[in-house]
Amino acid sequence: MKPILIIAEVMDGCIRPVTWELIAAARVIRDLIQTNRAGGKRKAAQIAVIVPAQDPVPLAREISSLTKVDVLALKVPTLVAYTSEAYKECLAPLIQELAPSHILVAHTSQGRDFAPGLAIRLNAASISGVNQIRSDGDGLLYSRPGMNNTRNMVLRPEPGFPLVLTLTPGIFLARPCQVKDPGAVMVREISFGPKQPVRMVHQKIARRENEHQALKKAHTIVAAGRGIGERSNLESVARFAKYFSASALGASRPLVDMGWIGYDHQVGITGASVAPRLYIACGISGSSQHLAGMKGSDWVVSINKHPEAPICSHADVCIVADVIDFIRVFLEQEDALQGKI
Ligand SMILES: Cc1cc2nc3c(=O)[nH]c(=O)nc-3n(C[C@H](O)[C@H](O)[C@H](O)COP(=O)(O)OP(=O)(O)OC[C@H]3O[C@@H](n4cnc5c(N)ncnc54)[C@H](O)[C@@H]3O)c2cc1C
């Protein structure tokens, strides 16, 4: 059986936790392949992690002792910092030699950057942003979001090619491993000098210090979701938010992905975790990824035209209405009151 390889994500000299999710996904793939073939009687595919770094051995030991998988510490003295060019240069020859069936990479800014180019070098198939892996009996199927996150696309790779997958974080959750002994740690050193002129030099990674500050300080968050219908309706939601003191405008991820509003406003597992006194969800369905970011709110109000929307089971008050109509009437009433005072 061809092995399943994982490229560990290394940043600031540490293993990023998304690596544990890649290992969990590799186990899912291994089990599906095994049940697909001869009722699981054949030997299972080996799972191995590659850690590319200047000093990878301590990191490789950490992975092998925590996850019990075999780890290949790829010592690259010239790898001062991550660049996609450097990664492709040092990983491609090693992966070709190991001839895996799958190469798993995190769908993070780093993984998204180098994985497609690596696939080209390997003459491999490539699927980005995978959020589900299943078998239909004839082989494995991979799902990924498409069309502005409004559809799930299901893909079946052609056999005979290695497959590079980038996996969406937060989907394949790490599970405790039953195996007692740590995996083996092997070390391989390669020194590469670019054969061609270097096209990109890493400068620095600057942290975004003030990210999500407005959301985190707010006492009330009015958050807009896809249910607001149109980008221009964000203006009404923002005006609605201003009626509450110490308030901020939040949003669900699709609005950020569609470019309607900046990432600084996103609430959820890949956005801000917030805990305001009042959270008003406007046209938000209440996906687990969104709930993860606002579940610490003291009081939740949902405005949704469907009473069975999941957010309603998490809200203290569920207003069943067209959100834009509701806000229009609210603003008219408030304006009228202001005029009378
Ligand atoms: C790895 C991963 C990470 C993610 N991270 C996040 C994250 O951090 N934050 C996040 O928000 N999402 C995240 N998502 C996306 C998440 O899965 C959902 O797709 C998203 O939260 C849905 O956003 P929504 O509720 O605005 O849209 P939808 O699910 O489309 O819901 C729209 C809601 O509006 C209601 N509605 C429609 N029209 C009206 C109207 N006129 N008036 C009132 N109500 C109306 C509908 O009944 C529906 O309930 C993530 C997904 C993945 C896979």
Short mmCIF file of C-alpha atoms in Angstrom, two decimals, residues 1-5 7 46 48-50 72 91-101 186 188:
data_model
loop_
_atom_site.label_atom_id
_atom_site.label_comp_id
_atom_site.label_asym_id
_atom_site.label_seq_id
_atom_site.Cartn_x
_atom_site.Cartn_y
_atom_site.Cartn_z
CA MET A 1 0.00 0.00 0.00
CA LYS A 2 1.25 3.47 -0.85
CA PRO A 3 1.77 5.67 2.22
CA ILE A 4 -0.28 8.71 3.17
CA LEU A 5 1.98 11.69 3.79
CA ILE A 7 3.20 17.99 5.65
CA GLN A 46 1.23 3.71 6.48
CA ALA A 48 3.90 9.47 7.97
CA VAL A 49 4.47 13.14 8.72
CA ILE A 50 7.19 15.23 7.09
CA LEU A 72 10.41 12.19 8.90
CA LEU A 91 9.63 18.59 -0.54
CA ALA A 92 9.11 17.52 -4.15
CA PRO A 93 12.12 15.16 -4.53
CA LEU A 94 11.46 13.48 -1.17
CA ILE A 95 7.77 12.96 -1.90
CA GLN A 96 8.59 11.55 -5.36
CA GLU A 97 10.90 9.05 -3.68
CA LEU A 98 8.25 7.99 -1.12
CA ALA A 99 5.56 7.66 -3.84
CA PRO A 100 2.52 8.30 -1.60
CA SER A 101 -1.14 7.97 -2.56
CA MET A 186 13.80 9.40 10.94
CA ARG A 188 16.95 13.26 6.43
#
